[in-house]
Each structure stands twice: as structure tokens, then as C-alpha cells.
mmCIF file of C-alpha atoms in Angstrom:
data_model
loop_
_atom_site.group_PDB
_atom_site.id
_atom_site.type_symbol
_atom_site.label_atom_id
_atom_site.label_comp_id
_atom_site.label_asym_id
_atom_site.label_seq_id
_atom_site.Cartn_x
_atom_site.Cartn_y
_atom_site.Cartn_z
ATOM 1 C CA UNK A 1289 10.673 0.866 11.795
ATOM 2 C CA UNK A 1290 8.322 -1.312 9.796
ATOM 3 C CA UNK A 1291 9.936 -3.533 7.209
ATOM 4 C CA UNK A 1292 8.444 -5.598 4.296
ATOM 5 C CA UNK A 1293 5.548 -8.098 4.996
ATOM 6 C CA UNK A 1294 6.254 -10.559 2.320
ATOM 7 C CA UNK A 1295 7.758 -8.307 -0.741
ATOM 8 C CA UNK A 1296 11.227 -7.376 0.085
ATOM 9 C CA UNK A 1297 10.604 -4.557 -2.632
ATOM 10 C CA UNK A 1298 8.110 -2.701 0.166
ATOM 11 C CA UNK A 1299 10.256 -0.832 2.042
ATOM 12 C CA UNK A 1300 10.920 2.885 1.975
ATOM 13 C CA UNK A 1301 13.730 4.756 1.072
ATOM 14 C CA UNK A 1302 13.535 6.562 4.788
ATOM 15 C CA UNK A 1303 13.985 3.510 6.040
ATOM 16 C CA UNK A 1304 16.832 2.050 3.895
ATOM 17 C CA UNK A 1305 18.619 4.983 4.962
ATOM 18 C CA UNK A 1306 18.405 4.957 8.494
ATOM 19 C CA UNK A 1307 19.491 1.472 8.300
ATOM 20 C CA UNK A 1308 22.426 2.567 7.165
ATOM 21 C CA UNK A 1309 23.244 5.339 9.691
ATOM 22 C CA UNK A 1310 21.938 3.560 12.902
ATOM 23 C CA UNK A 1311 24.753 2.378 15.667
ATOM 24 C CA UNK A 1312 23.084 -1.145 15.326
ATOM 25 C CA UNK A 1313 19.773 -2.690 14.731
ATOM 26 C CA UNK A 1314 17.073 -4.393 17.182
ATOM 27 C CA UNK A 1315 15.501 -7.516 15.836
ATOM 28 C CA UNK A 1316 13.683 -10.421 16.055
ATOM 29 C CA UNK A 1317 15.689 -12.586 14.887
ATOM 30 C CA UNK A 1318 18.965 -11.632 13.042
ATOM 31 C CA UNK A 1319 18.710 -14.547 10.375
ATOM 32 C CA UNK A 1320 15.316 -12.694 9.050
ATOM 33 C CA UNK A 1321 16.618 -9.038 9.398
ATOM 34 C CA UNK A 1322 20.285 -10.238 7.807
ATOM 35 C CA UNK A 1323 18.204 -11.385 4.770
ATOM 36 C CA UNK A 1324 16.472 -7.808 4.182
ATOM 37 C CA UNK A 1325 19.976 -6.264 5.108
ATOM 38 C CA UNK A 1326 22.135 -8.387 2.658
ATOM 39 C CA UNK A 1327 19.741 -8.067 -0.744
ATOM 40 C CA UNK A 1328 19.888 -4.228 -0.478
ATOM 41 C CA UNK A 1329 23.552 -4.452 0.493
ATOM 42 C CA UNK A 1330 23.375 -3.140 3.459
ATOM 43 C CA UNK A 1331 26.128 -3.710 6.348
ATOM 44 C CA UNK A 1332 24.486 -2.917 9.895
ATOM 45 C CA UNK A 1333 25.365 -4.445 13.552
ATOM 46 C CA UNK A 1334 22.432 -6.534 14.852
ATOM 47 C CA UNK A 1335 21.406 -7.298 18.053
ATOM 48 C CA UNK A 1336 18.139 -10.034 19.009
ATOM 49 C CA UNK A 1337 15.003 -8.370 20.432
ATOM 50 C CA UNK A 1338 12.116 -10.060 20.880
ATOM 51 C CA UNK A 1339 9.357 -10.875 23.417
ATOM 52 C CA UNK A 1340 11.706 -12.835 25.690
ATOM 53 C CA UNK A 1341 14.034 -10.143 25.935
ATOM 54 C CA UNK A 1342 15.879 -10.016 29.544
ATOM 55 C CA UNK A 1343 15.715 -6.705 32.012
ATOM 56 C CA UNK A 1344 19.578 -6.929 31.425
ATOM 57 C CA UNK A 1345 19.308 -6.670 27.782
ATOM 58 C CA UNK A 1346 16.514 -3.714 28.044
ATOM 59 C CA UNK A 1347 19.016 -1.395 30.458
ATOM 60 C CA UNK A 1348 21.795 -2.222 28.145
ATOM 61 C CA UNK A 1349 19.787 -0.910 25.227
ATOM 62 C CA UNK A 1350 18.660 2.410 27.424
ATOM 63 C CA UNK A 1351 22.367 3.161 28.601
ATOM 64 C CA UNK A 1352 22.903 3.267 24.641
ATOM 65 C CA UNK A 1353 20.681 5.691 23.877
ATOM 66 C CA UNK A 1354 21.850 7.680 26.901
ATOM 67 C CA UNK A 1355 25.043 7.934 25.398
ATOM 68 C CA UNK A 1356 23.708 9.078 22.300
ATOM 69 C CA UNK A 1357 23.428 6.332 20.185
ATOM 70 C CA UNK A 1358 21.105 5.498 17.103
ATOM 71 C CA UNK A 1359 19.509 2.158 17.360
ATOM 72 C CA UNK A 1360 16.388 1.422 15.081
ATOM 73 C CA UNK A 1361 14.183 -1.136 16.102
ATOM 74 C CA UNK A 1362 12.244 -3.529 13.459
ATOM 75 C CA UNK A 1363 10.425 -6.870 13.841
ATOM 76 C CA UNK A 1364 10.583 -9.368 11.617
ATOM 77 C CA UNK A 1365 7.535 -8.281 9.277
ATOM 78 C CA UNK A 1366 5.519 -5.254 9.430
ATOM 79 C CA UNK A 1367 5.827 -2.356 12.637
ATOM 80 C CA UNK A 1368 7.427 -3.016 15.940
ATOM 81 C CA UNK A 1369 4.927 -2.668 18.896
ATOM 82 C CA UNK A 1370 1.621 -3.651 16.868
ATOM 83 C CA UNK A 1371 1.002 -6.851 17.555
ATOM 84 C CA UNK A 1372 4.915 -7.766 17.631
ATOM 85 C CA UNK A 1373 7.589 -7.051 20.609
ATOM 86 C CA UNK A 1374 8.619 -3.837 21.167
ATOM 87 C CA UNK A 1375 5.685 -2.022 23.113
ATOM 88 C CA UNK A 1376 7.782 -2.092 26.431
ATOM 89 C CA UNK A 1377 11.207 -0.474 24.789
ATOM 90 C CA UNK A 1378 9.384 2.506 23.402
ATOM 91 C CA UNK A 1379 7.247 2.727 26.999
ATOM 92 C CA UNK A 1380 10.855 2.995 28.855
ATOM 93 C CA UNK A 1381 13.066 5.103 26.067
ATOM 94 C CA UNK A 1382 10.060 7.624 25.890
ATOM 95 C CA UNK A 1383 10.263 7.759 30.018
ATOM 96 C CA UNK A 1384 14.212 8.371 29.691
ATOM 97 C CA UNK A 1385 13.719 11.214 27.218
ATOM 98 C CA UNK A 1386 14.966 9.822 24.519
ATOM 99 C CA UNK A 1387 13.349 10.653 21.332
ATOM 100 C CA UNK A 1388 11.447 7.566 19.758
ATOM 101 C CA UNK A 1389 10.703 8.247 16.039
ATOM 102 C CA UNK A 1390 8.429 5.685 13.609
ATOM 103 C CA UNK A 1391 9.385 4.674 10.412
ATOM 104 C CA UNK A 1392 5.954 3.706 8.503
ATOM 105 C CA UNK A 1393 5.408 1.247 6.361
ATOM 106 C CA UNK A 1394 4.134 -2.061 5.101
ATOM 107 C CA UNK A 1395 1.185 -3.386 7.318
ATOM 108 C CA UNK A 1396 -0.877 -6.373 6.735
ATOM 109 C CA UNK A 1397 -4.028 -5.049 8.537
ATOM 110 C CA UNK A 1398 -4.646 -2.229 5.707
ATOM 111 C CA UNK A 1399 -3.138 -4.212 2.991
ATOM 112 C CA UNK A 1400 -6.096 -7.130 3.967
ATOM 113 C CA UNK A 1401 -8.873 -4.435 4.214
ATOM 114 C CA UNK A 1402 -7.936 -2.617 1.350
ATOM 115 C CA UNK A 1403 -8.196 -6.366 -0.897
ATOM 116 C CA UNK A 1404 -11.290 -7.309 1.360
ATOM 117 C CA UNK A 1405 -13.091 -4.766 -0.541
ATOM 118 C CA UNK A 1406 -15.704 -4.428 2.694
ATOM 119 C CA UNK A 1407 -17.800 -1.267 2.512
ATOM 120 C CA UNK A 1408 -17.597 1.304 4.783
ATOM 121 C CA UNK A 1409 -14.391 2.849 5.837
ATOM 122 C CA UNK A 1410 -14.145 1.646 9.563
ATOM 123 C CA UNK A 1411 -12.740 -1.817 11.296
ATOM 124 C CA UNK A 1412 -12.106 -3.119 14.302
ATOM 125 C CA UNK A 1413 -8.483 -4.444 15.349
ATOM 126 C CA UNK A 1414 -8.030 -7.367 17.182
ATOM 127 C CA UNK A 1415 -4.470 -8.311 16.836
ATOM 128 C CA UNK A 1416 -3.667 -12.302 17.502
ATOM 129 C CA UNK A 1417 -6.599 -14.917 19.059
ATOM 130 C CA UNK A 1418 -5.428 -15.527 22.474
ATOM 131 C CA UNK A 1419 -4.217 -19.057 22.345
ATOM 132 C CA UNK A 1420 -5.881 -20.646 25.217
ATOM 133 C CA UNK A 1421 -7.411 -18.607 28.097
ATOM 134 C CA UNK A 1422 -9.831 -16.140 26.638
ATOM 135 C CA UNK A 1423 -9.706 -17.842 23.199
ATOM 136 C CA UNK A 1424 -13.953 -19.201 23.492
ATOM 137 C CA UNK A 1425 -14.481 -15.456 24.922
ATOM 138 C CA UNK A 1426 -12.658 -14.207 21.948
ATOM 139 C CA UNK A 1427 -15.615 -15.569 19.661
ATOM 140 C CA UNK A 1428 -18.350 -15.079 21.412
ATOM 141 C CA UNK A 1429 -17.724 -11.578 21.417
ATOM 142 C CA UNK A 1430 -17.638 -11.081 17.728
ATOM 143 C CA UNK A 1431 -20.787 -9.642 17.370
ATOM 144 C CA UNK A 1432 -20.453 -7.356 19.660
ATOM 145 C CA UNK A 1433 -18.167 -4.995 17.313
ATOM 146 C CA UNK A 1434 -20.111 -2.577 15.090
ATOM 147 C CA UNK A 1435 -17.735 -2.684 12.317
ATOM 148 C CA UNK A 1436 -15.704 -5.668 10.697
ATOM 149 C CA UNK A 1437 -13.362 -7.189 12.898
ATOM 150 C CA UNK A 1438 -9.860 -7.696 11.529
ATOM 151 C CA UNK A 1439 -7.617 -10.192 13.680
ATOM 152 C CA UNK A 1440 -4.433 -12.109 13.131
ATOM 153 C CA UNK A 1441 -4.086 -16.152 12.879
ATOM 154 C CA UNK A 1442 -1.030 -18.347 12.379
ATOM 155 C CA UNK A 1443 -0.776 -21.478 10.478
ATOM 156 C CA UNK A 1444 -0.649 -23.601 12.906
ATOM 157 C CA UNK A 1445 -4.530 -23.033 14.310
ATOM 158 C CA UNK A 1446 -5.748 -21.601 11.298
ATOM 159 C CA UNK A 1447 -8.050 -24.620 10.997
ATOM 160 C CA UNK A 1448 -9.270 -24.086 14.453
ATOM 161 C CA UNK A 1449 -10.050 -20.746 13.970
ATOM 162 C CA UNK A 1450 -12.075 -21.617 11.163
ATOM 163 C CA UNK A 1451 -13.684 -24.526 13.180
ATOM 164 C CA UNK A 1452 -14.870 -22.349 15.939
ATOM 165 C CA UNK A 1453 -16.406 -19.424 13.154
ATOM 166 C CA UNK A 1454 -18.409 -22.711 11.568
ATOM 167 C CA UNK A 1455 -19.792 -23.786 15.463
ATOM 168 C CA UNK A 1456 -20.711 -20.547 16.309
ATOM 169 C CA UNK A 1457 -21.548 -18.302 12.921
ATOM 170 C CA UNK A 1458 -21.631 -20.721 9.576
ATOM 171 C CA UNK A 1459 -23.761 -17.736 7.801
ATOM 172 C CA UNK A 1460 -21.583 -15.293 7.825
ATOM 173 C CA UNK A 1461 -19.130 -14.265 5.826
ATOM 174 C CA UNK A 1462 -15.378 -14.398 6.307
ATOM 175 C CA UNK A 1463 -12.747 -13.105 4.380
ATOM 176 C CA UNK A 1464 -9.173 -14.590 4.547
ATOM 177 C CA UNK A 1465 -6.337 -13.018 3.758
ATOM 178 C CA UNK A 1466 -3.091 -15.503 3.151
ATOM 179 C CA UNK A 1467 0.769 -14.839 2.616
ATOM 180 C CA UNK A 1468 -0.065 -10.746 1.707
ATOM 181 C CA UNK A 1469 2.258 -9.255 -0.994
ATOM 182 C CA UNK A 1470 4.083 -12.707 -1.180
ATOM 183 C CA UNK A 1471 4.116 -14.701 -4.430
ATOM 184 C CA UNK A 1472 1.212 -17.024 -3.464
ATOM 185 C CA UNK A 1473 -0.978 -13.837 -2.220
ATOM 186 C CA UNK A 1474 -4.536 -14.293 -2.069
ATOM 187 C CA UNK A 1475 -8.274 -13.587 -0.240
ATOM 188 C CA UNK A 1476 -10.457 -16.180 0.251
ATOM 189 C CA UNK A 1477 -14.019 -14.974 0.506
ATOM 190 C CA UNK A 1478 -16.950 -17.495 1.971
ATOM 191 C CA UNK A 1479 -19.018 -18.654 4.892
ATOM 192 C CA UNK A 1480 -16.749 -21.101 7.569
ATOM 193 C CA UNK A 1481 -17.737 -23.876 6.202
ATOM 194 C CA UNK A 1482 -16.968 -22.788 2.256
ATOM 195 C CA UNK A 1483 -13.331 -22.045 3.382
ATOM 196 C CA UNK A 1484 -12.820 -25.110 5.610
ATOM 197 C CA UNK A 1485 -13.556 -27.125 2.208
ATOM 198 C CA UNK A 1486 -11.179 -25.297 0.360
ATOM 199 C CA UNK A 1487 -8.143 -25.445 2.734
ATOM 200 C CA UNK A 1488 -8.851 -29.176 3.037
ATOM 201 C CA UNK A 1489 -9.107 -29.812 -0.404
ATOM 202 C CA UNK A 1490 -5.775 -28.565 -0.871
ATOM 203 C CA UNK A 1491 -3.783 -28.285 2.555
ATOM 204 C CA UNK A 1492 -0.871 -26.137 1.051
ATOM 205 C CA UNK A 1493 -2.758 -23.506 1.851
ATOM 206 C CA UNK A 1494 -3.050 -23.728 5.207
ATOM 207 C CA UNK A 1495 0.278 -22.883 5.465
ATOM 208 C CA UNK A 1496 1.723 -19.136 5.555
ATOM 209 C CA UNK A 1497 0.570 -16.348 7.616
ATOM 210 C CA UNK A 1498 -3.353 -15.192 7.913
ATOM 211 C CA UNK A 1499 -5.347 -12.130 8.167
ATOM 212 C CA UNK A 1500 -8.880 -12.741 9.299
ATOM 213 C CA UNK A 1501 -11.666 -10.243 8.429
ATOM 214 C CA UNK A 1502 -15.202 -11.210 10.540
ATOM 215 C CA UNK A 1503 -17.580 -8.993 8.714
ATOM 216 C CA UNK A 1504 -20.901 -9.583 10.841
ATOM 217 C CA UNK A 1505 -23.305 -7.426 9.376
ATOM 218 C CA UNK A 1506 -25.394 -9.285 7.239
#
């Protein structure tokens, strides 16, 4: 079930519902999901999921839904299973028959190529930059994608990122998508260089989550 990204005003009514009616809730972290829960009032059982989860934990949740129960599964912004934890849960409930459902919604990948304003109506996605081990592959490989490529970036190495697009393409343009559908929402539009200056200038915004958009093409 995909939840807001930012906004806590993007989220369907399908999904506020089943909220409601579910035996308990899968999450990321309960303090985030609790949040969502309590400003639309609604009183659900949670339980943590995330990428750490234990083998014990994952048979616990499949004896559930052999007995019939409702559990929806959310992360802690945008869909479960795209670039977030819950890939291997869907992989085993699908294999035990039960019947796995998706509850669309907010994602930051359209909502960044639909500001981005690129032309064309194709993208590549990327998901996160490995951290270390393939991360120098990562770049290199760049221009190898026909269309834009669209890829995730945290605060924390945001700078990096934007280090290694200045060593190995300072022409070309980036586009930089920060804290989407939150109140400091913008897109940042420039060569590596261009946007290095501007985060350093004022390092507030190096903070909050990132979509990068590589668009190669000239």
C-alpha cells in the first residue's frame, strides 16, 4: 500500500479504508506509520517490517494470512517493494497462495519526472546508488542508458553524488528533485558544478530526501 511521500493529504480513500479493516499493519517503523494513522484518526494494530526483518517474523506473518487474516503492508513513504523492504514478503505470500493486492499511490519517481519537465515520455529507473561496492561502476555507466536516468540519493551523500557527476560529466545537465510534495519542495536544474554551488551556499538544503534525474542527451 503506498502512503504519502511528504503531504500527508496524498493518500487515497482506498487506502484509508483498508487501513481501517486490516487485522494489523506492516511497517517500517511504527513511530512514522502511527503519525499518518493518528491525523486521519485512524486506530490500527502495528507491527515493524523492515529490511532486517527475521525468518521468525516472516513465517509468523505467513501463518496469518493462512488463517485468513488481512494485513496491509506500507513503508514509510511511497510503495512497499520499490526501492523499500517488502520485495521478499510478497515473493513468499504469492508462493503460499495468498492473494497479494496493491494499493497505488504517491511515488516520488513520477512526481520528479513529471516537475523535471524532460522531453520525451521514457526514463530509466535506477533506484538507490549502491553505497560502496559498485558505486564508481554506477557512474560510469550513465551513459550507457538511452533515456534519462532517474535514481534515488539520501542526504547524507548527496554531496558525493554530486561530486562524482562534476569528475566525470560537468556538462551535463542534472536535475534535482528535493523534499517532493513537502513544504520546502523544489527542482534544482544545472550542470554538477552549478548545483554543488548552490547547496554550499546554503547547506539547508542538503538536507531532506533527493531524486536525481541524469539526462545525458545533450
Amino acid at each position: 500500500m503506498a502512503t504519502p511521500i511528504g503531504n500527508l493529504e496524498d493518500i487515497t480513500l482506498r487506502a484509508l479504508r483498508v487501513l481501517k479493516e486490516v487485522d494489523y499493519v506492516l511497517c517500517e517503523d511504527t513511530r512514522v506509520t502511527g503519525k499518518l494513522l493518528n491525523h486521519y484518526e485512524i486506530v490500527a494494530k502495528m507491527k515493524r517490517y523492515d529490511a532486517h526483518t527475521s525468518e521468525k517474523v516472516h513465517e509468523e506473518v505467513i501463518g496469518d494470512l493462512e488463517d485468513g487474516k488481512h494485513i496491509a503492508l506500507v513503508s514509510d513513504a511511497g510503495t512497499p517493494g520499490v526501492s523499500d523492504p517488502g520485495v521478499l514478503l510478497v515473493q513468499r505470500a504469492r508462493a503460499k497462495g495468498a492473494l497479494v493486492e496493491a494499493v497505488p499511490g504517491p511515488s516520488a519517481v513520477t512526481t520528479a519526472v513529471s516537475l523535471s519537465g524532460i522531453a520525451g515520455n521514457q526514463f530509466t529507473f535506477l533506484g538507490f546508488i549502491p553505497h560502496k561496492k559498485g558505486r564508481e561502476t554506477f557512474f560510469k555507466n550513465l551513459p550507457s542508458y538511452v533515456q534519462p536516468a532517474v535514481f534515488f540519493e539520501s542526504t547524507h551523500r548527496i554531496m558525493k553524488t554530486l561530486e562524482s557527476l562534476q569528475k566525470n560529466y560537468p556538462e551535463e545537465t542534472v536535475m534535482l528533485g528535493r523534499e517532493l510534495t513537502k513544504m520546502h519542495e523544489e527542482m534544482l536544474v544545472g550542470n554538477p558544478a552549478e548545483l554543488l554551488d548552490i547547496l554550499n551556499v546554503e547547506p539547508v538544503r542538503q538536507k531532506g530526501e533527493f531524486v536525481v534525474i541524469f539526462d545525458g542527451r545533450g
